[in-house]
Short mmCIF file of C-alpha atoms in Angstrom, two decimals:
data_model
loop_
_atom_site.label_atom_id
_atom_site.label_comp_id
_atom_site.label_asym_id
_atom_site.label_seq_id
_atom_site.Cartn_x
_atom_site.Cartn_y
_atom_site.Cartn_z
CA MET A 1465 0.52 -37.38 6.28
CA ALA A 1466 0.93 -33.63 6.51
CA PHE A 1467 4.34 -31.96 6.46
CA THR A 1468 4.09 -28.23 7.02
CA THR A 1469 6.18 -25.74 5.16
CA SER A 1470 7.32 -24.15 8.40
CA LEU A 1471 8.48 -27.56 9.68
CA ALA A 1472 10.24 -28.28 6.44
CA ARG A 1473 12.05 -24.92 6.63
CA THR A 1474 13.02 -25.49 10.20
CA LEU A 1475 14.36 -29.02 9.68
CA CYS A 1476 16.43 -27.82 6.72
CA ARG A 1477 18.19 -25.35 8.95
CA LEU A 1478 19.01 -27.57 11.88
CA PRO A 1479 22.18 -29.58 12.60
CA SER A 1480 21.86 -33.06 11.27
CA GLY A 1481 21.58 -34.77 14.68
CA LEU A 1482 18.75 -32.63 15.86
CA ARG A 1483 17.12 -32.88 12.40
CA VAL A 1484 17.12 -36.75 12.73
CA LEU A 1485 15.60 -36.52 16.27
CA LEU A 1486 12.85 -34.11 15.28
CA THR A 1487 12.07 -36.03 12.07
CA ARG A 1488 11.66 -39.21 14.09
CA MET A 1489 9.19 -37.43 16.40
CA PHE A 1490 6.99 -36.40 13.48
CA LEU A 1491 7.13 -39.46 11.19
CA LEU A 1492 5.83 -42.79 12.21
CA PRO A 1493 8.33 -45.48 13.24
CA PRO A 1494 9.42 -47.95 10.53
CA GLY A 1495 6.71 -50.57 9.87
CA SER A 1496 4.17 -49.34 12.37
CA SER A 1497 1.97 -47.30 9.91
CA LYS A 1498 1.69 -50.06 7.35
CA ARG A 1499 0.47 -52.53 10.02
CA LEU A 1500 -2.16 -49.89 11.10
CA LEU A 1501 -3.10 -48.56 7.75
CA THR A 1502 -2.82 -51.51 5.38
CA TYR A 1503 -4.73 -49.78 2.55
CA ALA A 1504 -3.59 -46.17 2.89
CA LYS A 1505 -0.80 -44.61 1.09
CA LEU A 1506 1.31 -42.20 3.21
CA TYR A 1507 2.34 -39.02 1.37
CA ILE A 1508 4.35 -36.04 2.48
CA ASN A 1509 2.06 -33.37 1.03
CA ASP A 1510 2.93 -29.70 0.97
CA TYR A 1511 2.74 -26.46 -0.97
CA ASN A 1512 5.53 -24.64 -2.84
CA LEU A 1513 6.71 -28.01 -4.27
CA ASP A 1514 5.62 -26.84 -7.77
CA ASN A 1515 8.47 -24.71 -9.08
CA LEU A 1516 12.05 -26.00 -9.38
CA GLY A 1517 13.16 -22.49 -9.96
CA TRP A 1518 12.52 -20.20 -6.93
CA ALA A 1519 11.40 -23.17 -4.67
CA ALA A 1520 14.26 -25.49 -5.56
CA PRO A 1521 15.74 -25.46 -1.95
CA LYS A 1522 12.47 -26.73 -0.57
CA VAL A 1523 11.87 -29.21 -3.34
CA ASN A 1524 15.37 -30.64 -2.90
CA ALA A 1525 14.96 -30.72 0.91
CA VAL A 1526 11.77 -32.73 0.69
CA VAL A 1527 13.48 -35.10 -1.81
CA ASN A 1528 16.44 -35.62 0.52
CA LEU A 1529 14.10 -36.09 3.60
CA VAL A 1530 12.02 -38.66 1.84
CA LYS A 1531 15.18 -40.53 0.60
CA SER A 1532 16.69 -40.62 4.05
CA GLN A 1533 13.49 -41.61 5.74
CA THR A 1534 12.67 -44.42 3.38
CA ALA A 1535 16.21 -45.64 3.53
CA ALA A 1536 15.62 -45.77 7.31
CA GLY A 1537 12.50 -47.87 6.81
CA VAL A 1538 9.85 -45.18 7.17
CA PRO A 1539 6.99 -46.16 4.87
CA ILE A 1540 6.50 -43.03 2.80
CA ASP A 1541 4.60 -43.86 -0.40
CA GLY A 1542 4.74 -40.50 -2.10
CA ILE A 1543 5.16 -36.81 -2.33
CA GLY A 1544 2.11 -34.63 -3.01
CA SER A 1545 2.34 -31.16 -4.43
CA GLN A 1546 -0.25 -28.67 -3.68
CA SER A 1547 0.14 -26.58 -6.85
CA HIS A 1548 -1.13 -23.03 -6.89
CA LEU A 1549 0.23 -21.52 -10.03
CA GLU A 1550 -0.19 -18.26 -12.03
CA ALA A 1551 -0.95 -18.17 -15.68
CA GLY A 1552 2.18 -19.27 -17.61
CA GLY A 1553 3.57 -20.78 -14.47
CA SER A 1554 3.23 -24.34 -15.56
CA SER A 1555 6.42 -24.31 -17.65
CA THR A 1556 8.54 -25.68 -14.73
CA THR A 1557 6.11 -28.49 -13.83
CA LEU A 1558 7.82 -31.23 -15.72
CA ALA A 1559 11.25 -30.44 -14.26
CA THR A 1560 9.84 -30.16 -10.78
CA LEU A 1561 7.90 -33.43 -10.98
CA THR A 1562 11.05 -35.13 -12.38
CA GLN A 1563 13.08 -33.92 -9.46
CA LEU A 1564 10.36 -34.94 -6.94
CA ALA A 1565 10.45 -38.41 -8.61
CA THR A 1566 14.16 -38.83 -7.78
CA ALA A 1567 13.02 -39.58 -4.17
CA GLY A 1568 11.92 -43.00 -5.50
CA VAL A 1569 8.28 -42.70 -4.41
CA ASP A 1570 5.06 -41.78 -6.15
CA VAL A 1571 4.55 -38.23 -7.01
CA ALA A 1572 1.07 -36.61 -7.15
CA ILE A 1573 -0.29 -33.12 -7.78
CA THR A 1574 -2.86 -33.27 -4.96
CA GLU A 1575 -4.32 -29.71 -5.57
CA LEU A 1576 -4.19 -27.73 -8.74
CA ASP A 1577 -5.37 -24.24 -9.51
CA ILE A 1578 -3.85 -21.79 -12.06
CA LYS A 1579 -4.92 -18.26 -11.63
CA GLY A 1580 -5.85 -16.69 -14.92
CA ALA A 1581 -4.87 -19.90 -16.78
CA SER A 1582 -5.31 -20.63 -20.42
CA ALA A 1583 -6.25 -24.12 -21.57
CA ASN A 1584 -2.55 -24.55 -22.52
CA ASP A 1585 -1.49 -24.21 -18.91
CA TYR A 1586 -3.58 -27.16 -17.88
CA SER A 1587 -2.46 -29.12 -20.89
CA THR A 1588 1.16 -28.48 -19.92
CA VAL A 1589 0.56 -29.78 -16.46
CA VAL A 1590 -1.21 -32.92 -17.65
CA LYS A 1591 1.54 -33.63 -20.21
CA ALA A 1592 4.12 -33.26 -17.40
CA CYS A 1593 2.33 -35.69 -15.25
CA LEU A 1594 2.12 -38.26 -18.01
CA SER A 1595 5.89 -37.83 -18.69
CA VAL A 1596 6.90 -38.72 -15.16
CA SER A 1597 6.60 -42.54 -14.68
CA ASN A 1598 5.80 -42.49 -10.99
CA SER A 1599 3.48 -39.54 -11.14
CA THR A 1600 -0.08 -40.48 -10.53
CA PRO A 1601 -2.00 -37.28 -9.97
CA LEU A 1602 -4.58 -37.51 -12.74
CA LEU A 1603 -8.17 -38.69 -13.03
CA PHE A 1604 -6.84 -41.49 -15.36
CA ASP A 1605 -4.45 -44.31 -14.55
CA GLY A 1606 -1.36 -45.15 -16.61
CA ASN A 1607 -3.41 -47.06 -19.12
CA TYR A 1608 -5.69 -44.06 -19.55
CA GLN A 1609 -8.53 -45.76 -17.81
CA LYS A 1610 -10.86 -43.60 -15.68
CA LYS A 1611 -10.09 -43.76 -11.96
CA ALA A 1612 -12.99 -43.65 -9.44
CA ALA A 1613 -12.02 -39.98 -8.91
CA TYR A 1614 -13.09 -39.29 -12.53
CA THR A 1615 -16.69 -40.30 -11.91
CA ALA A 1616 -16.79 -38.35 -8.58
CA VAL A 1617 -15.63 -35.27 -10.29
CA ALA A 1618 -17.96 -35.66 -13.20
CA GLN A 1619 -20.91 -36.13 -10.84
CA ALA A 1620 -19.93 -33.11 -8.83
CA LEU A 1621 -19.87 -30.92 -11.93
CA ALA A 1622 -23.20 -32.30 -13.34
#
């Protein structure tokens, strides 16, 4: 489920009644998607959800949107963060993932690139993911077992 940045910005600025109407137009009716997509997980996935500093208004708006929609019965399984960072920019990752997790759904880093990164930047992101209980963005599960994605990535790099 894609949720564009421009739509998120627009929804945040609208009066609450109009926001609810537009949100219902873009999200699936409660229960319908789970019947149609039994095995799929539905995520709101967007960029600029990777920094609780300068992007805090957007992070908080998405958290509030997910809370209100899941409370209304919309089957949202998670929030995905397309993380495009600069070297040294991983320091806010833990705080940001922790805030996203307050929505009560899974949290995943669905894209990650760190321009000019050191190994420490990637280590910081992985440690942040492991610290958030409902964060599942890694190639390993909660028991440190390889996910199918691990083999796919290893084969692609071979």
